[in-house]
PDB file of C-alpha atoms in Angstrom:
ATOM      1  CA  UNK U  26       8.712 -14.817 -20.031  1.00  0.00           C
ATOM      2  CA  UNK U  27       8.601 -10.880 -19.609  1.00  0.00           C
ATOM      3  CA  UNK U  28       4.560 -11.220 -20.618  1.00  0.00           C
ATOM      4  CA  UNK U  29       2.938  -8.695 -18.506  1.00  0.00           C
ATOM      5  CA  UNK U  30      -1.418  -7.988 -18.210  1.00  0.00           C
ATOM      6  CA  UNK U  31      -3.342  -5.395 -16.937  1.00  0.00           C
ATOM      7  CA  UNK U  32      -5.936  -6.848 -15.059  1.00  0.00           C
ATOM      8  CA  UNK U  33      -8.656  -4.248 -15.562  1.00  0.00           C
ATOM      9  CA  UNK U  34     -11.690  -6.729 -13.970  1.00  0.00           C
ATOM     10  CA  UNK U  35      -9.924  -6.819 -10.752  1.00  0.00           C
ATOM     11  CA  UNK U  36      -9.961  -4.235  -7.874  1.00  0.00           C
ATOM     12  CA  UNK U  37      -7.641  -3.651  -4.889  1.00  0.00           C
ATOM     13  CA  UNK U  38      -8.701  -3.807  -1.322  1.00  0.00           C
ATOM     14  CA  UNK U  39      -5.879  -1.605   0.096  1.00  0.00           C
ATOM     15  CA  UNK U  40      -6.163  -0.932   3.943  1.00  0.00           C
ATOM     16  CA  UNK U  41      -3.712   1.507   4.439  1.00  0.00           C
ATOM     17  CA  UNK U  42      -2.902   0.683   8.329  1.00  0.00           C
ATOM     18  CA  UNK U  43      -1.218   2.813  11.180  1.00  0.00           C
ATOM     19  CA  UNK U  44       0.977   0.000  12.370  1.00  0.00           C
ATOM     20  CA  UNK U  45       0.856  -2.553   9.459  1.00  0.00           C
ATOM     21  CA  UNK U  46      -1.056  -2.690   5.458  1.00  0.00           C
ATOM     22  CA  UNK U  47      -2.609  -5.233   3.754  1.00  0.00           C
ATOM     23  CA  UNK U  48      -3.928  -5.769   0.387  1.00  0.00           C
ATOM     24  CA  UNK U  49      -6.792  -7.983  -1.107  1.00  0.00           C
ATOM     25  CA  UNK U  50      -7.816  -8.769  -4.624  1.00  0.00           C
ATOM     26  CA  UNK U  51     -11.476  -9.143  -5.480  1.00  0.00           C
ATOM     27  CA  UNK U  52     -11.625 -10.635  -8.974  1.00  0.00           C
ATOM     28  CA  UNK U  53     -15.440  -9.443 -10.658  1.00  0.00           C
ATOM     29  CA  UNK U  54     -16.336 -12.189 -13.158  1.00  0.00           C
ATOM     30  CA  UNK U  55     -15.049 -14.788 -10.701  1.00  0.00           C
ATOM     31  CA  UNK U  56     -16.804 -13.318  -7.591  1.00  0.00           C
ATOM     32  CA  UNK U  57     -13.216 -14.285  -5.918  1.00  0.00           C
ATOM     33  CA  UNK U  58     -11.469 -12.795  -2.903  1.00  0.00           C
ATOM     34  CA  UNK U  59      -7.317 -12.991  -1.922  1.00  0.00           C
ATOM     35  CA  UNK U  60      -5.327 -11.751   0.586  1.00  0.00           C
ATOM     36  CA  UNK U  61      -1.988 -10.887  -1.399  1.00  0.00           C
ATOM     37  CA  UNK U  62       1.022 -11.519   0.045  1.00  0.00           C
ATOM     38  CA  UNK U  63       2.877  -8.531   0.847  1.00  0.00           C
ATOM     39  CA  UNK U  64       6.004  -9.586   2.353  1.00  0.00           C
ATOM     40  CA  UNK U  65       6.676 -13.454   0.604  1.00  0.00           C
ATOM     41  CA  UNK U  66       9.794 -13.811   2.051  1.00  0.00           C
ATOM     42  CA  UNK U  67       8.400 -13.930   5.759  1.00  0.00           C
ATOM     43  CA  UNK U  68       5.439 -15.638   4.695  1.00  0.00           C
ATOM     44  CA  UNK U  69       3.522 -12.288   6.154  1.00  0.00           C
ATOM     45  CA  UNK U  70       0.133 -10.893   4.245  1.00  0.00           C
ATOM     46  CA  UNK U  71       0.432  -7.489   5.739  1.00  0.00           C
ATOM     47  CA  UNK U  72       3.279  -5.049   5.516  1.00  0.00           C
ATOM     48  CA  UNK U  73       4.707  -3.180   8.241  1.00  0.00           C
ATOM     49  CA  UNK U  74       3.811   0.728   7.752  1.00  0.00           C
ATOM     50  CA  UNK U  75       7.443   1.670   7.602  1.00  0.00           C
ATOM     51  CA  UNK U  76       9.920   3.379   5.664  1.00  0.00           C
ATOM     52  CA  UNK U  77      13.253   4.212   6.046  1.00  0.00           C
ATOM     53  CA  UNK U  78      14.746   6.840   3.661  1.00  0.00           C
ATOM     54  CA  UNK U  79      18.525   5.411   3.139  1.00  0.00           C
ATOM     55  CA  UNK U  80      19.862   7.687   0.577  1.00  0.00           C
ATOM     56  CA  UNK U  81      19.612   9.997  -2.488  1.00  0.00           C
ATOM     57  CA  UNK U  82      20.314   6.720  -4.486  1.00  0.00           C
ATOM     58  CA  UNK U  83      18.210   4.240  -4.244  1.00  0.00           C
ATOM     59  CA  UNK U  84      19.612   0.671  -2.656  1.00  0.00           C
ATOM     60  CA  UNK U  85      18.378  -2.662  -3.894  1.00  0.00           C
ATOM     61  CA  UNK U  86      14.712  -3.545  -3.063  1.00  0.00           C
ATOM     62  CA  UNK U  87      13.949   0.007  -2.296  1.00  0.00           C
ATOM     63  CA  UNK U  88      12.511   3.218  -4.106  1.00  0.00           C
ATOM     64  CA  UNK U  89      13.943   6.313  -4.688  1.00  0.00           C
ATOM     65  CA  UNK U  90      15.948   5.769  -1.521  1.00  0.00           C
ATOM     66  CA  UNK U  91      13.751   4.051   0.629  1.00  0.00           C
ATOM     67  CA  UNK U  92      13.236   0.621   2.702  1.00  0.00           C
ATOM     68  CA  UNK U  93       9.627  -0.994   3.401  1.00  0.00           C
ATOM     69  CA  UNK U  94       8.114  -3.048   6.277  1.00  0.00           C
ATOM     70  CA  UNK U  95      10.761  -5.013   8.044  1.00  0.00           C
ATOM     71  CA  UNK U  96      13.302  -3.981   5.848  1.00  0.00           C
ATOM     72  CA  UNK U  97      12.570  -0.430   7.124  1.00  0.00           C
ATOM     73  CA  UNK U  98      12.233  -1.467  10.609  1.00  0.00           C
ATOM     74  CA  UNK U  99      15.502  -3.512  10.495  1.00  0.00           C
ATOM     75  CA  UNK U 100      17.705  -0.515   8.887  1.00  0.00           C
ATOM     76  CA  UNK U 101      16.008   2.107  11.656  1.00  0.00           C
ATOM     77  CA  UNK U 102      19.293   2.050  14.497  1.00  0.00           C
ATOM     78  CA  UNK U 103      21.270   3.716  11.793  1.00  0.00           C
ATOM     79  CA  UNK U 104      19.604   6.748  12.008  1.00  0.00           C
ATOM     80  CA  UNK U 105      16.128   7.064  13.713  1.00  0.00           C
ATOM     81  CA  UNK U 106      15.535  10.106  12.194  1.00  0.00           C
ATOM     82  CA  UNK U 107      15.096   8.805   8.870  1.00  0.00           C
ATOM     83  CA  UNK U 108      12.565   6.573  10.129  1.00  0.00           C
ATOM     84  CA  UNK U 109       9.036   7.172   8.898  1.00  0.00           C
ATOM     85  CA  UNK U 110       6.048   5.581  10.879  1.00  0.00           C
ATOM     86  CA  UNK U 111       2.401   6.250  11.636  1.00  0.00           C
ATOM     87  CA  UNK U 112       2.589   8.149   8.287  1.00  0.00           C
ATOM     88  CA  UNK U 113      -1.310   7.640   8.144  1.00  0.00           C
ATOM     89  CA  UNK U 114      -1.479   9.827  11.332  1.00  0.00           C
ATOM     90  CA  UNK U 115       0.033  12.205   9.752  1.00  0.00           C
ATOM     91  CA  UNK U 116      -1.621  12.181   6.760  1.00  0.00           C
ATOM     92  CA  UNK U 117      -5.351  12.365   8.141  1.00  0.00           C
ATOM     93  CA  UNK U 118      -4.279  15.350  10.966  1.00  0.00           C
ATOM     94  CA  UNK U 119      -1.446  16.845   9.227  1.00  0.00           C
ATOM     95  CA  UNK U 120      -0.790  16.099   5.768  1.00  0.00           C
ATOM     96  CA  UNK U 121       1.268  19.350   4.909  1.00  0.00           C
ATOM     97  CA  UNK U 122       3.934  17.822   7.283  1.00  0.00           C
ATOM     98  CA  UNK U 123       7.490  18.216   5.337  1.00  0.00           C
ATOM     99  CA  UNK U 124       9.602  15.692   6.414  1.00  0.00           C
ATOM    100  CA  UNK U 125      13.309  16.124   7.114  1.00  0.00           C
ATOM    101  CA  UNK U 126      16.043  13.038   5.977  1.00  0.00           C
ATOM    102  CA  UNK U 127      19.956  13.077   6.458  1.00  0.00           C
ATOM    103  CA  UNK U 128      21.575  11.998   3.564  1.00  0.00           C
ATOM    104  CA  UNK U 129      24.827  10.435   4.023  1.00  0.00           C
ATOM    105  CA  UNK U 130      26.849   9.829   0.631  1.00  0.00           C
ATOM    106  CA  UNK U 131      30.220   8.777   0.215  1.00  0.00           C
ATOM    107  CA  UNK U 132      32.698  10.688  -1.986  1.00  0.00           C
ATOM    108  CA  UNK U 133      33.896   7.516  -4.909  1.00  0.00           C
ATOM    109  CA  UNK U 134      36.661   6.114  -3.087  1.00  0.00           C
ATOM    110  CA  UNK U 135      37.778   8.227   0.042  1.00  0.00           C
ATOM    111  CA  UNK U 136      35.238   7.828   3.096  1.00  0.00           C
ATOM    112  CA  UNK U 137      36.862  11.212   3.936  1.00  0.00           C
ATOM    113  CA  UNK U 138      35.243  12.707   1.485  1.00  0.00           C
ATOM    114  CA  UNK U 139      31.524  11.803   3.146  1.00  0.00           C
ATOM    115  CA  UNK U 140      28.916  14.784   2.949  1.00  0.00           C
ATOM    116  CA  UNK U 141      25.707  15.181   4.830  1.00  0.00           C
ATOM    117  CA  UNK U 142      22.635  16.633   3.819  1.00  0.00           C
ATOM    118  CA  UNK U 143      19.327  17.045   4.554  1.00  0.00           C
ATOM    119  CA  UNK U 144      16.668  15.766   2.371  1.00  0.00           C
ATOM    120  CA  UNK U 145      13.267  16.443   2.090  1.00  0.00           C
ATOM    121  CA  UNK U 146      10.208  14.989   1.624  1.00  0.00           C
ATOM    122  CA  UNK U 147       6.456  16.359   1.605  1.00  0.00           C
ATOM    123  CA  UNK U 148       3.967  13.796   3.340  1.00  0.00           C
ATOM    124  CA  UNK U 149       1.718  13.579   0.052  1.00  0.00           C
ATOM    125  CA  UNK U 150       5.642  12.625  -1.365  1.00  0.00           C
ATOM    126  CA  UNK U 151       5.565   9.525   1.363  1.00  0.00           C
ATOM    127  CA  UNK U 152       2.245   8.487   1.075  1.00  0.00           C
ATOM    128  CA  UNK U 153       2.334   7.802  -3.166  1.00  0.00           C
ATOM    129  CA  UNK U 154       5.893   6.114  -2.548  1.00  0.00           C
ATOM    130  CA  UNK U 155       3.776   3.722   0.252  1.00  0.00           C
ATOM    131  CA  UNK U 156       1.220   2.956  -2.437  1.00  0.00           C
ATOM    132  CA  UNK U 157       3.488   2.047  -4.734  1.00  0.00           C
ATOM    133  CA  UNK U 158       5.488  -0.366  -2.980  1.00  0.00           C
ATOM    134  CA  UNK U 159       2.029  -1.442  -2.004  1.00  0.00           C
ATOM    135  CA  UNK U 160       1.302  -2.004  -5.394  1.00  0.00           C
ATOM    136  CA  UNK U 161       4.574  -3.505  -6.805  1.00  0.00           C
ATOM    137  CA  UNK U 162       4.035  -5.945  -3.599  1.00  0.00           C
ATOM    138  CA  UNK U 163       0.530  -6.944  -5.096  1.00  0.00           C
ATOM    139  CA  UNK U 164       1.208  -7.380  -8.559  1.00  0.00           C
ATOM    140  CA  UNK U 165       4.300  -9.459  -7.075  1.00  0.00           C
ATOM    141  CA  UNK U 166       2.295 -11.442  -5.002  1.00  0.00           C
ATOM    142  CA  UNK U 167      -0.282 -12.293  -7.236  1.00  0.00           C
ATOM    143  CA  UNK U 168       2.073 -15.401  -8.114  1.00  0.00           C
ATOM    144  CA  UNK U 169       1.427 -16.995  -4.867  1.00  0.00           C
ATOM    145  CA  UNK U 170      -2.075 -17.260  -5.054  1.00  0.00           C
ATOM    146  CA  UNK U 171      -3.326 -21.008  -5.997  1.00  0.00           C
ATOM    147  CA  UNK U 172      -2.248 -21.924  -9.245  1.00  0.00           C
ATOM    148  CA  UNK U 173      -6.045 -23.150 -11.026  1.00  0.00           C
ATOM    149  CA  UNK U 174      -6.764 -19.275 -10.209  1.00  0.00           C
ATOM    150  CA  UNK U 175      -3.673 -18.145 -11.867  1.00  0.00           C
ATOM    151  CA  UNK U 176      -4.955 -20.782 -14.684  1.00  0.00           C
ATOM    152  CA  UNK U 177      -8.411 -20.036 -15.093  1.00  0.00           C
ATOM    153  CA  UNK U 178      -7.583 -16.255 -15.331  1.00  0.00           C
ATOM    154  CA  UNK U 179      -4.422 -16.865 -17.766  1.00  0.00           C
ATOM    155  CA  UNK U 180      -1.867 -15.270 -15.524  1.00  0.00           C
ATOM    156  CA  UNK U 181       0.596 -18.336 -14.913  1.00  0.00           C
ATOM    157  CA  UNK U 182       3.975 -17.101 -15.824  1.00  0.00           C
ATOM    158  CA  UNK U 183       2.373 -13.973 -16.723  1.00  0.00           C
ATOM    159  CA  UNK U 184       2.525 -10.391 -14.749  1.00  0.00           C
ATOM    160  CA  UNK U 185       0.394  -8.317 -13.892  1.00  0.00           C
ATOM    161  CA  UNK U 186      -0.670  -4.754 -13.459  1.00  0.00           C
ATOM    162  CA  UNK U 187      -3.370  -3.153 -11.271  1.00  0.00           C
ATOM    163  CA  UNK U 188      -5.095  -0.633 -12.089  1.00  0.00           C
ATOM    164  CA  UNK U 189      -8.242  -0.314  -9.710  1.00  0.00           C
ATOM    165  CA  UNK U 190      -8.429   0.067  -5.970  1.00  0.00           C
ATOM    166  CA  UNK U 191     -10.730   0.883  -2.768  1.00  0.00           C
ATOM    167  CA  UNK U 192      -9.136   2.222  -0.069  1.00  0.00           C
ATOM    168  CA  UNK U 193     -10.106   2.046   3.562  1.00  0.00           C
ATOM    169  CA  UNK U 194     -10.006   5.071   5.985  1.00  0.00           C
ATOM    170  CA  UNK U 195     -10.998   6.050   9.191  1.00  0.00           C
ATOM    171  CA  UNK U 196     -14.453   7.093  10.491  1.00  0.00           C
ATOM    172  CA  UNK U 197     -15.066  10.868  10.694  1.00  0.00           C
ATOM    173  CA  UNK U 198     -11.799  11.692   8.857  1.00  0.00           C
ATOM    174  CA  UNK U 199     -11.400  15.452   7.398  1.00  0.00           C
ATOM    175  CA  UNK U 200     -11.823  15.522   3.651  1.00  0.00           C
ATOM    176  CA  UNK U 201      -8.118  16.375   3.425  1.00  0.00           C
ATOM    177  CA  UNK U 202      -6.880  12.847   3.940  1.00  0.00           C
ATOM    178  CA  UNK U 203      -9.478  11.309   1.451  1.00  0.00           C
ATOM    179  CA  UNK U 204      -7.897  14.158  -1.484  1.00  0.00           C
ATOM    180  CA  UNK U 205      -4.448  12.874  -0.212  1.00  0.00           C
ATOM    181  CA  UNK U 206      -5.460   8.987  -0.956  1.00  0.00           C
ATOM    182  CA  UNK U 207      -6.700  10.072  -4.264  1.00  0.00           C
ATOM    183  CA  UNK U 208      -3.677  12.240  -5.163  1.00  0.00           C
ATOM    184  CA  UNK U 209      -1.708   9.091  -4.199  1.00  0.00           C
ATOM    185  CA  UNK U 210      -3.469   6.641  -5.901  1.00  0.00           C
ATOM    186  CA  UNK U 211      -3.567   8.730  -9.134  1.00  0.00           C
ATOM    187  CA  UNK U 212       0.112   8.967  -8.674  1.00  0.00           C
ATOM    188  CA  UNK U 213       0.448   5.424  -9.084  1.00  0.00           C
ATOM    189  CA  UNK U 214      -1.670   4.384 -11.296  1.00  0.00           C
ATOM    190  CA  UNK U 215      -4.359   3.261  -9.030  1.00  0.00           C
ATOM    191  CA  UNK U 216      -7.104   5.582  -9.734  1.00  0.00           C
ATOM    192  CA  UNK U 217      -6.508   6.755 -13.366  1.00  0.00           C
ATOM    193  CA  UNK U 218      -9.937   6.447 -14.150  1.00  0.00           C
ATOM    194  CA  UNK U 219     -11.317   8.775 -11.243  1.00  0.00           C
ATOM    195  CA  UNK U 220      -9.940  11.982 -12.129  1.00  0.00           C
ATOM    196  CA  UNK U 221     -13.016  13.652 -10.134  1.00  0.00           C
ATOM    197  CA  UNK U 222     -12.069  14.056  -6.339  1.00  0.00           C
ATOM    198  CA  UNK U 223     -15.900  13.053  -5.743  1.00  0.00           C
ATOM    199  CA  UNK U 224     -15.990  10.384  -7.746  1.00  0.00           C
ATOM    200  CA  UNK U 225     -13.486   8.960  -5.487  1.00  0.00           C
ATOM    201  CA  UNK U 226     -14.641   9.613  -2.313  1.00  0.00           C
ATOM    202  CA  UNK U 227     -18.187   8.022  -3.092  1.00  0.00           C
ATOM    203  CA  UNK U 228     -16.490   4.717  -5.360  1.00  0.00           C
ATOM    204  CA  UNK U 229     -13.462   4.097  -4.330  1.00  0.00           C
ATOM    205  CA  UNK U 230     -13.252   5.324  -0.479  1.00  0.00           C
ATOM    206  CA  UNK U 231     -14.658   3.392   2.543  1.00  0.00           C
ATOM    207  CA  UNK U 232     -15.004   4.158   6.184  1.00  0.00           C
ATOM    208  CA  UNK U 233     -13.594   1.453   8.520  1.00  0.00           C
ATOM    209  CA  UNK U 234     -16.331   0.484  10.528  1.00  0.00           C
ATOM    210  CA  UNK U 235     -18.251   0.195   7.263  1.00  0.00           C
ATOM    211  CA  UNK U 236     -15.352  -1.913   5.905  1.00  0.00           C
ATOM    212  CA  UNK U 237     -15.626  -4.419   8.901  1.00  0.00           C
ATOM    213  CA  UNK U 238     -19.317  -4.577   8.873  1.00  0.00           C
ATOM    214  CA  UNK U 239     -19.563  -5.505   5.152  1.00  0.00           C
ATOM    215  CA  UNK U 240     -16.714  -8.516   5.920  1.00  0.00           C
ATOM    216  CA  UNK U 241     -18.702  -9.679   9.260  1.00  0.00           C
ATOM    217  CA  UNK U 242     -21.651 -10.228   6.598  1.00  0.00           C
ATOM    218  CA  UNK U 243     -19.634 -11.507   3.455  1.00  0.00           C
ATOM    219  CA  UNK U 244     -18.802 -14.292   6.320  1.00  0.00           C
ATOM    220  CA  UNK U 245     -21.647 -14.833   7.151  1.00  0.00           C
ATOM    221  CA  UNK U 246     -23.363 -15.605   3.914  1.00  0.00           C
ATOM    222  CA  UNK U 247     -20.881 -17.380   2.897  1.00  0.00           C
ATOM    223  CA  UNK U 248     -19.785 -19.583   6.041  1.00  0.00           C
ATOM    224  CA  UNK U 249     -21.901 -22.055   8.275  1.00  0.00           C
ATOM    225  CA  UNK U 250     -21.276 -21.645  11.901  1.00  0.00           C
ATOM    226  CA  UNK U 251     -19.775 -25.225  12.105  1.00  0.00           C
ATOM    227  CA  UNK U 252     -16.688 -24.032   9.582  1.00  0.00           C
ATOM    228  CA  UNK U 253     -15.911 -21.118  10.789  1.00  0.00           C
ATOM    229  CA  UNK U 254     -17.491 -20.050  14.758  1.00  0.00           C
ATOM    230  CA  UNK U 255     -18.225 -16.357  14.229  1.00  0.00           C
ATOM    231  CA  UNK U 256     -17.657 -15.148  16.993  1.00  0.00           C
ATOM    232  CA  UNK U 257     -16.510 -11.470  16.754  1.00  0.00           C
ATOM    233  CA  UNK U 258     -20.008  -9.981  15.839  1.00  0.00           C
ATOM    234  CA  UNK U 259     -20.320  -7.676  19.293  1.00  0.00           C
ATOM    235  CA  UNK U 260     -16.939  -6.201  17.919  1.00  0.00           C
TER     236      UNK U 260
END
């Protein structure tokens, strides 16, 4: 109990989505690929691409004040305004977008005493919050994968920490979202051996129409037609 690993021979697959996220592992010395379960309570893979700032103080299951994925989307008719989506809109057309939260808090003891104010967030703020929930999702999720992985690897009742990720992005973006992703990921902990801008973009950065191409092919190496009819290759 409490034994925790950093699993430097495993990278991230993080495809940081408009309307939903999801996260794969690719294990090196195994050659082994996982989806990671990033919502285990629905039984979902990918994560809505939600947040929902609730307050200065952070409530249970959230970070520094926010809600992620359905949680996010569930808490939204409080107070649409503190609803953030399509933050990776944002991020690849505008990412010096400030973002403005109400904060409603309380006084101990007399509702009366309630104050509003406005909180703010920078979008580069945002985006390294999403990663890490992203990556505290992954490292939790990890546990559900099949148990003689977990046991070949040494993780069974062991956690984990990540350390390594590629991140997918959209063709033809501006150079100002990939510095974003890497400010992000260095911010938590996901690219803290790329301290070179370019050394991320060429290593850990990949267009999306590259991204599907390369999974078409890993399918079709690895699966006959009979298992698996592929069937999407015009797309």
């Amino acid at each position: 109990l409490g034994r925790t690993r950093t699993l430097d021979e495993a990278t991230l697959g993080v495809d940081f989505g408009t309307s939903n996220s999801s996260v794969s592992l690719f294990h090196g010395p195994t050659g082994t690929l996982h989806a990671l379960p990033l919502d285990r309570e629905s039984g979902r893979e990918s994560l809505a691409s939600l947040m929902f700032f609730t307050s200065s103080h952070a409530p249970a299951g959230g970070v520094d004040g926010f809600l992620f994925g359905a949680a996010a989307e569930n808490a939204a008719p409080q107070n649409f305004t503190n609803l953030v989506r399509q933050l990776k809109s944002v991020v690849a057309r505008a990412p010096d977008t400030e973002w403005n939260f109400v904060d409603e808090h309380a006084g101990p003891g007399d509702a009366a005493r309630s104050s509003v104010r406005v909180q703010k967030r920078s979008t580069p703020e945002l985006l390294a919050r999403f990663f890490l929930e992203l990556k505290r999702r992954s490292e939790d999720g990890l546990r559900a994968l099949p148990l003689p992985f977990l046991a070949e690897l040494g993780l069974v009742d062991t956690g984990v920490r990540f350390r390594h990720a590629v991140f997918s992005h959209p063709v033809g973006v501006d150079e100002s979202m990939l510095r974003a992703l890497h400010v992000a990921a260095r911010a938590v902990g996901l690219a803290d051996d790329q301290p070179r801008f370019e050394d991320f973009k060429s290593e850990r950065c990949v267009d999306e129409a590259l991204a599907a191409t390369l999974a078409w092919v890993y399918l079709a190496a690895s699966l006959s037609s009979s298992e698996v009819p592929l069937v999407d290759d015009e797309r």
